[in-house]
Short mmCIF file of C-alpha atoms and ligand atoms in Angstrom, two decimals:
data_model
loop_
_atom_site.label_atom_id
_atom_site.label_comp_id
_atom_site.label_asym_id
_atom_site.label_seq_id
_atom_site.Cartn_x
_atom_site.Cartn_y
_atom_site.Cartn_z
CA UNK A 22 10.09 -28.67 -6.55
CA UNK A 23 13.11 -27.17 -4.76
CA UNK A 24 14.74 -23.83 -5.67
CA UNK A 25 18.13 -22.57 -4.59
CA UNK A 26 18.92 -22.94 -0.87
CA UNK A 27 16.33 -25.72 -0.60
CA UNK A 28 13.43 -23.36 -1.01
CA UNK A 29 10.29 -25.39 -1.40
CA UNK A 30 8.40 -24.14 -4.46
CA UNK A 31 4.68 -24.71 -4.96
CA UNK A 32 3.55 -23.24 -8.24
CA UNK A 33 0.12 -21.80 -8.84
CA UNK A 34 -2.18 -24.03 -10.91
CA UNK A 35 -3.32 -21.09 -12.99
CA UNK A 36 -1.41 -17.84 -13.55
CA UNK A 37 -3.42 -14.61 -13.26
CA UNK A 38 -0.97 -12.64 -15.39
CA UNK A 39 -3.19 -12.47 -18.48
CA UNK A 40 -6.14 -11.14 -16.45
CA UNK A 41 -4.84 -7.55 -16.55
CA UNK A 42 -2.57 -5.30 -18.56
CA UNK A 43 0.57 -5.36 -16.42
CA UNK A 44 1.86 -2.33 -18.31
CA UNK A 45 -1.06 -0.29 -17.05
CA UNK A 46 -2.01 -1.08 -13.46
CA UNK A 47 -2.33 1.27 -10.49
CA UNK A 48 0.67 1.17 -8.15
CA UNK A 49 0.60 -1.51 -5.47
CA UNK A 50 -2.82 -3.01 -6.01
CA UNK A 51 -2.25 -5.96 -8.29
CA UNK A 52 -0.08 -8.72 -6.87
CA UNK A 53 1.75 -11.30 -8.91
CA UNK A 54 1.16 -15.06 -8.75
CA UNK A 55 3.64 -16.05 -6.05
CA UNK A 56 5.18 -14.94 -2.78
CA UNK A 57 8.21 -15.98 -0.77
CA UNK A 58 7.77 -16.73 2.94
CA UNK A 59 10.20 -17.82 5.66
CA UNK A 60 9.53 -18.21 9.36
CA UNK A 61 11.74 -17.42 12.34
CA UNK A 62 11.38 -19.44 15.50
CA UNK A 63 13.72 -20.77 18.20
CA UNK A 64 16.51 -18.47 16.98
CA UNK A 65 16.58 -19.62 13.36
CA UNK A 66 14.96 -19.12 9.96
CA UNK A 67 13.04 -22.14 8.67
CA UNK A 68 10.31 -23.20 6.24
CA UNK A 69 11.59 -21.09 3.32
CA UNK A 70 9.03 -21.48 0.58
CA UNK A 71 7.58 -19.93 -2.52
CA UNK A 72 3.86 -20.42 -2.81
CA UNK A 73 0.84 -18.96 -4.59
CA UNK A 74 0.02 -15.44 -3.34
CA UNK A 75 -2.59 -15.76 -0.62
CA UNK A 76 -4.06 -14.05 2.41
CA UNK A 77 -2.55 -14.81 5.76
CA UNK A 78 -4.72 -16.27 8.50
CA UNK A 79 -3.48 -14.76 11.76
CA UNK A 80 -4.73 -14.26 15.27
CA UNK A 81 -6.02 -10.77 16.08
CA UNK A 82 -3.71 -11.03 19.07
CA UNK A 83 -0.59 -11.17 16.90
CA UNK A 84 1.94 -8.67 18.21
CA UNK A 85 2.57 -6.85 14.92
CA UNK A 86 -1.02 -5.53 14.91
CA UNK A 87 -0.52 -3.89 18.28
CA UNK A 88 3.03 -2.60 18.55
CA UNK A 89 4.20 -2.32 14.96
CA UNK A 90 7.31 -4.46 14.96
CA UNK A 91 7.29 -4.31 11.17
CA UNK A 92 9.86 -3.29 8.58
CA UNK A 93 9.97 -3.33 4.79
CA UNK A 94 11.97 -2.57 1.69
CA UNK A 95 11.07 -1.30 -1.77
CA UNK A 96 13.04 -2.45 -4.78
CA UNK A 97 12.45 -3.06 -8.48
CA UNK A 98 13.10 -5.54 -11.29
CA UNK A 99 13.27 -4.42 -14.92
CA UNK A 100 12.91 -6.19 -18.26
CA UNK A 101 15.06 -5.17 -21.21
CA UNK A 102 14.25 -5.41 -24.92
CA UNK A 103 15.73 -8.91 -25.07
CA UNK A 104 13.35 -10.04 -22.32
CA UNK A 105 16.14 -10.34 -19.72
CA UNK A 106 15.20 -9.44 -16.16
CA UNK A 107 17.53 -7.58 -13.76
CA UNK A 108 17.34 -6.09 -10.29
CA UNK A 109 18.58 -2.59 -9.44
CA UNK A 110 21.15 -2.60 -6.60
CA UNK A 111 19.41 -5.35 -4.56
CA UNK A 112 22.28 -5.72 -2.11
CA UNK A 113 21.74 -2.12 -0.97
CA UNK A 114 18.17 -3.03 -0.03
CA UNK A 115 19.32 -6.21 1.63
CA UNK A 116 21.82 -4.30 3.81
CA UNK A 117 19.29 -1.66 4.74
CA UNK A 118 16.72 -4.32 5.60
CA UNK A 119 19.01 -5.64 8.30
CA UNK A 120 19.78 -2.12 9.54
CA UNK A 121 16.01 -1.69 9.95
CA UNK A 122 15.76 -5.13 11.60
CA UNK A 123 18.43 -4.26 14.13
CA UNK A 124 16.79 -0.95 15.08
CA UNK A 125 13.42 -2.64 15.54
CA UNK A 126 14.91 -5.48 17.63
CA UNK A 127 14.14 -8.05 14.94
CA UNK A 128 16.40 -10.88 13.74
CA UNK A 129 18.80 -10.42 10.81
CA UNK A 130 17.85 -12.12 7.58
CA UNK A 131 20.92 -13.93 6.17
CA UNK A 132 22.04 -12.69 2.74
CA UNK A 133 21.67 -16.19 1.18
CA UNK A 134 18.06 -16.40 2.32
CA UNK A 135 17.14 -12.88 1.21
CA UNK A 136 18.83 -13.19 -2.18
CA UNK A 137 17.82 -16.78 -2.95
CA UNK A 138 14.18 -16.08 -2.04
CA UNK A 139 14.24 -12.92 -4.14
CA UNK A 140 15.92 -14.46 -7.20
CA UNK A 141 13.78 -17.62 -7.22
CA UNK A 142 10.60 -15.56 -6.82
CA UNK A 143 11.43 -13.11 -9.62
CA UNK A 144 12.47 -15.96 -11.92
CA UNK A 145 9.18 -17.73 -11.30
CA UNK A 146 7.12 -14.55 -11.81
CA UNK A 147 9.23 -13.07 -14.63
CA UNK A 148 6.11 -12.85 -16.83
CA UNK A 149 4.89 -10.20 -14.37
CA UNK A 150 7.81 -7.83 -15.06
CA UNK A 151 6.45 -5.14 -17.41
CA UNK A 152 8.43 -4.56 -20.57
CA UNK A 153 7.12 -1.02 -21.08
CA UNK A 154 9.48 1.97 -21.04
CA UNK A 155 8.49 3.17 -17.57
CA UNK A 156 7.27 -0.11 -16.09
CA UNK A 157 8.92 -2.36 -13.53
CA UNK A 158 8.08 -5.04 -11.02
CA UNK A 159 7.93 -3.41 -7.60
CA UNK A 160 9.25 -5.79 -4.95
CA UNK A 161 8.21 -5.54 -1.34
CA UNK A 162 10.26 -7.60 1.13
CA UNK A 163 8.94 -7.19 4.68
CA UNK A 164 9.21 -8.69 8.13
CA UNK A 165 6.57 -8.82 10.85
CA UNK A 166 6.54 -10.07 14.41
CA UNK A 167 4.19 -13.03 14.82
CA UNK A 168 4.03 -13.90 18.52
CA UNK A 169 0.42 -14.33 19.56
CA UNK A 170 0.76 -12.10 22.60
CA UNK A 171 -0.18 -8.56 23.49
CA UNK A 172 2.30 -8.00 26.28
CA UNK A 173 4.80 -5.37 25.11
CA UNK A 174 7.98 -7.29 24.44
CA UNK A 175 10.30 -8.29 21.63
CA UNK A 176 8.60 -11.06 19.66
CA UNK A 177 10.23 -14.48 19.52
CA UNK A 178 8.76 -15.35 16.14
CA UNK A 179 8.68 -13.54 12.79
CA UNK A 180 7.72 -13.95 9.16
CA UNK A 181 9.91 -12.67 6.35
CA UNK A 182 7.85 -12.29 3.20
CA UNK A 183 8.44 -11.01 -0.33
CA UNK A 184 5.50 -9.98 -2.50
CA UNK A 185 5.66 -8.21 -5.85
CA UNK A 186 3.43 -6.10 -8.07
CA UNK A 187 3.82 -4.67 -11.56
CA UNK A 188 4.12 -0.89 -11.38
CA UNK A 189 4.11 2.10 -13.65
CA UNK A 190 4.56 5.68 -12.49
CA UNK A 191 3.98 6.38 -8.79
CA UNK A 192 3.08 10.04 -9.43
CA UNK A 193 1.44 10.67 -12.78
CA UNK A 194 2.16 14.42 -12.62
CA UNK A 195 4.65 16.78 -10.99
CA UNK A 196 3.68 17.56 -7.41
CA UNK A 197 3.11 20.56 -5.15
CA UNK A 198 4.29 20.24 -1.57
CA UNK A 199 3.66 21.99 1.74
CA UNK A 200 6.55 22.73 4.08
CA UNK A 201 5.45 21.02 7.30
CA UNK A 202 6.49 22.72 10.53
CA UNK A 203 3.85 21.41 12.93
CA UNK A 204 4.18 17.66 12.51
CA UNK A 205 7.43 15.73 12.19
CA UNK A 206 8.29 12.55 10.36
CA UNK A 207 11.29 11.66 12.51
CA UNK A 208 13.13 12.71 15.63
CA UNK A 209 16.72 12.52 16.83
CA UNK A 210 17.32 9.06 18.27
CA UNK A 211 14.19 7.74 16.58
CA UNK A 212 13.62 5.42 13.64
CA UNK A 213 13.54 7.88 10.72
CA UNK A 214 16.61 6.33 9.10
CA UNK A 215 15.03 2.90 8.79
CA UNK A 216 12.05 1.56 6.91
CA UNK A 217 9.84 0.91 9.91
CA UNK A 218 6.15 0.66 9.02
CA UNK A 219 5.28 3.22 11.72
CA UNK A 220 7.21 5.96 9.91
CA UNK A 221 4.66 5.76 7.13
CA UNK A 222 1.61 5.45 9.39
CA UNK A 223 2.51 8.60 11.28
CA UNK A 224 2.91 10.57 8.05
CA UNK A 225 -0.65 10.01 6.88
CA UNK A 226 -2.50 12.57 9.02
CA UNK A 227 -0.22 15.55 8.18
CA UNK A 228 -0.31 14.47 4.53
CA UNK A 229 -4.11 14.38 4.62
CA UNK A 230 -4.18 17.93 6.00
CA UNK A 231 -1.80 19.10 3.26
CA UNK A 232 -3.93 17.39 0.62
CA UNK A 233 -7.03 19.13 1.94
CA UNK A 234 -5.18 22.40 1.24
CA UNK A 235 -4.44 21.34 -2.35
CA UNK A 236 -0.93 19.92 -2.04
CA UNK A 237 -0.01 16.36 -2.96
CA UNK A 238 2.68 15.93 -0.33
CA UNK A 239 4.55 17.58 2.51
CA UNK A 240 8.22 18.43 2.88
CA UNK A 241 9.23 17.41 6.37
CA UNK A 242 11.45 19.65 8.47
CA UNK A 243 13.63 18.85 11.48
CA UNK A 244 11.80 18.48 14.76
CA UNK A 245 14.32 20.50 16.78
CA UNK A 246 14.20 23.81 14.90
CA UNK A 247 11.73 23.40 12.00
CA UNK A 248 14.35 25.20 9.92
CA UNK A 249 15.92 22.46 7.81
CA UNK A 250 14.43 20.29 5.12
CA UNK A 251 14.49 16.54 5.75
CA UNK A 252 12.50 14.44 3.24
CA UNK A 253 9.48 14.95 1.02
CA UNK A 254 6.62 12.53 1.60
CA UNK A 255 8.21 9.09 1.34
CA UNK A 256 11.17 10.33 -0.71
CA UNK A 257 14.55 11.94 -0.22
CA UNK A 258 14.59 15.52 -1.48
CA UNK A 259 17.12 17.37 -3.66
CA UNK A 260 17.61 20.96 -4.79
CA UNK A 261 19.60 22.39 -7.67
CA UNK A 262 20.71 25.86 -6.63
CA UNK A 263 22.85 27.63 -9.22
CA UNK A 264 24.97 24.77 -10.54
CA UNK A 265 25.14 22.81 -7.25
CA UNK A 266 23.14 19.79 -6.18
CA UNK A 267 22.11 20.01 -2.52
CA UNK A 268 20.49 17.33 -0.41
CA UNK A 269 20.10 16.78 3.34
CA UNK A 270 22.91 14.55 4.64
CA UNK A 271 21.79 11.16 5.89
CA UNK A 272 21.32 11.09 9.65
CA UNK A 273 19.18 9.31 12.20
CA UNK A 274 16.17 11.15 10.80
CA UNK A 275 16.85 10.65 7.09
CA UNK A 276 16.67 7.45 5.08
CA UNK A 277 19.80 6.39 3.21
CA UNK A 278 17.88 6.06 -0.06
CA UNK A 279 19.16 3.81 -2.83
CA UNK A 280 17.82 6.18 -5.50
CA UNK A 281 19.31 9.06 -3.51
CA UNK A 282 22.80 7.56 -3.57
CA UNK A 283 22.44 6.65 -7.26
CA UNK A 284 21.45 10.23 -8.20
CA UNK A 285 24.41 11.60 -6.23
CA UNK A 286 26.80 9.12 -7.89
CA UNK A 287 25.62 10.19 -11.35
CA UNK A 288 25.87 13.89 -10.47
CA UNK A 289 29.44 13.46 -9.22
CA UNK A 290 30.32 11.39 -12.27
CA UNK A 291 29.09 14.25 -14.47
CA UNK A 292 31.33 16.69 -12.59
CA UNK A 293 28.59 18.48 -10.71
CA UNK A 294 29.27 19.92 -7.26
CA UNK A 295 27.27 17.91 -4.73
CA UNK A 296 26.68 19.02 -1.15
CA UNK A 297 25.26 16.57 1.37
CA UNK A 298 24.56 18.69 4.42
CA UNK A 299 21.76 20.45 6.27
CA UNK A 300 19.68 22.43 3.77
CA UNK A 301 17.85 25.32 5.40
CA UNK A 302 14.42 26.62 4.47
CA UNK A 303 15.97 30.10 4.55
CA UNK A 304 18.59 29.40 1.88
CA UNK A 305 16.09 27.70 -0.40
CA UNK A 306 13.65 30.61 -0.19
CA UNK A 307 16.47 33.12 -0.70
CA UNK A 308 17.43 31.15 -3.82
CA UNK A 309 13.81 31.31 -4.99
CA UNK A 310 13.80 35.10 -4.49
CA UNK A 311 17.05 35.50 -6.43
CA UNK A 312 15.94 33.14 -9.22
CA UNK A 313 18.76 30.71 -8.36
CA UNK A 314 16.59 27.73 -7.46
CA UNK A 315 16.57 25.68 -10.65
CA UNK A 316 15.10 22.35 -9.61
CA UNK A 317 13.50 20.61 -6.67
CA UNK A 318 12.65 16.94 -6.76
CA UNK A 319 11.95 13.94 -4.60
CA UNK A 320 13.66 10.65 -5.29
CA UNK A 321 12.83 7.15 -4.16
CA UNK A 322 12.37 3.63 -5.45
CA UNK A 323 8.64 3.87 -6.10
CA UNK A 324 8.68 7.35 -7.65
CA UNK A 325 12.24 7.40 -9.07
CA UNK A 326 12.23 11.17 -9.70
CA UNK A 327 9.18 13.24 -8.71
CA UNK A 328 9.41 16.83 -9.87
CA UNK A 329 8.24 19.36 -7.29
CA UNK A 330 6.75 22.34 -9.10
CA UNK A 331 5.26 24.28 -6.21
CA UNK A 332 6.02 24.85 -2.51
CA UNK A 333 3.72 26.29 0.11
CA UNK A 334 5.27 27.87 3.18
CA UNK A 335 3.87 30.18 5.86
CA UNK A 336 0.64 30.71 3.98
CA UNK A 337 2.31 31.62 0.68
CA UNK A 338 2.67 29.57 -2.49
CA UNK A 339 5.74 29.63 -4.65
CA UNK A 340 5.88 28.34 -8.21
CA UNK A 341 9.12 26.61 -9.11
CA UNK A 342 10.77 26.39 -12.54
CA UNK A 343 8.83 24.30 -15.07
CA UNK A 344 9.86 20.69 -15.66
CA UNK A 345 10.83 21.52 -19.27
CA UNK A 346 13.67 23.72 -17.91
CA UNK A 347 15.05 21.05 -15.55
CA UNK A 348 18.13 19.72 -17.24
CA UNK A 349 19.70 17.80 -14.36
CA UNK A 350 16.73 15.83 -13.01
CA UNK A 351 15.49 15.10 -16.53
CA UNK A 352 18.90 13.71 -17.48
CA UNK A 353 19.15 11.71 -14.24
CA UNK A 354 15.69 10.25 -14.73
CA UNK A 355 16.49 9.26 -18.32
CA UNK A 356 19.92 7.87 -17.43
CA UNK A 357 18.57 5.73 -14.60
CA UNK A 358 15.82 4.43 -16.88
CA UNK A 359 18.33 3.60 -19.62
CA UNK A 360 20.71 1.83 -17.23
CA UNK A 361 17.82 -0.19 -15.83
CA UNK A 362 16.51 -1.06 -19.27
CA UNK A 363 19.95 -2.07 -20.51
CA UNK A 364 20.12 0.85 -22.94
CA UNK A 365 23.01 2.69 -21.29
CA UNK A 366 26.33 1.47 -19.97
CA UNK A 367 26.03 0.20 -16.39
CA UNK A 368 29.40 1.64 -15.39
CA UNK A 369 28.74 1.34 -11.66
CA UNK A 370 27.60 -2.30 -11.89
CA UNK A 371 24.22 -1.49 -10.40
CA UNK A 372 22.23 -4.14 -12.25
CA UNK A 373 22.08 -7.76 -11.10
CA UNK A 374 20.82 -10.17 -13.72
CA UNK A 375 18.08 -12.58 -12.65
CA UNK A 376 17.55 -14.37 -15.96
C1 COI B 10 9.67 3.34 -2.01
O1 COI B 10 9.98 4.33 -2.67
O2 COI B 10 9.91 2.19 -2.33
C2 COI B 10 8.97 3.55 -0.76
O3 COI B 10 9.30 2.91 0.19
C3 COI B 10 7.90 4.50 -0.78
C4 COI B 10 6.55 3.96 -0.57
C5 COI B 10 5.84 3.31 -1.68
C6 COI B 10 6.28 3.50 0.79
#
């Protein structure tokens, strides 16, 4: 069978979808029936195919295992009450994927290939898109270098793959975070603004140390002065101080998050003052002291909105306002959910229908 763009489609003989409750699975551990794969060699993408999800036999000498030429995206598909499936702002992820590819010296993926692979895959695995209120199909496009060579050089060959998994909430509860001033997620001139696999690998050790102290995540600060907030864990971070929404401006150390830009668009649409700029630790703690800090939350594709209810800094713990008092982030969370589920007007045209 051939899909759009001559994608060769081999269907699984037996779907696994009924083997678990897709409305209640842990994040990222249960993969749907099929995957999309394309290969890059001799300067072009070839062998685009959708096939049953399977392990990949690869040489231990494959370059990606040694030097981390690997990038990814995170995006989601939603099912509405009529059973229709839509993607949330997929072109934003597509564009960012190629920004990541460029920074990591990897080839661009053409839009037709990315979108046709994505649409055909989601159509084929539409039974895997949860219909529950907070459920979605998490989509993970990624690219890895595949030269069988351990000399340090740009690979000549790559695989572009899309896998998916049904997902519920990423964080089941609001989180407490530690302000991290010893380890840094990103540096000026580095790769913090792209979704390079190594950004996530390097975050694990500081996160483990924070977790040993009782926090769920860290809030990263800038590596030059340790005075400004950057991101929280794997999410962008936002603060409501008084009646303003503040968030670190995107830069070479901060990811241009799709959820981030959607939250800012909604805030502006609702007439809220939004400031995208450097946000200092000092001003946030002054706002805590004066009782002006109303809300702190992380936002990202996997988590959507993660309320931050406690911050540790310099050996002291600060409790933040309870979730029940957080009008803005609660409304944003609900509005995004309703747009995605087809229950609220999609005035920004964020949803792209798959079927
Ligand atoms: C996302 O929010 O999609 C992320 O990339 C975070 C994570 C699951 C790595």
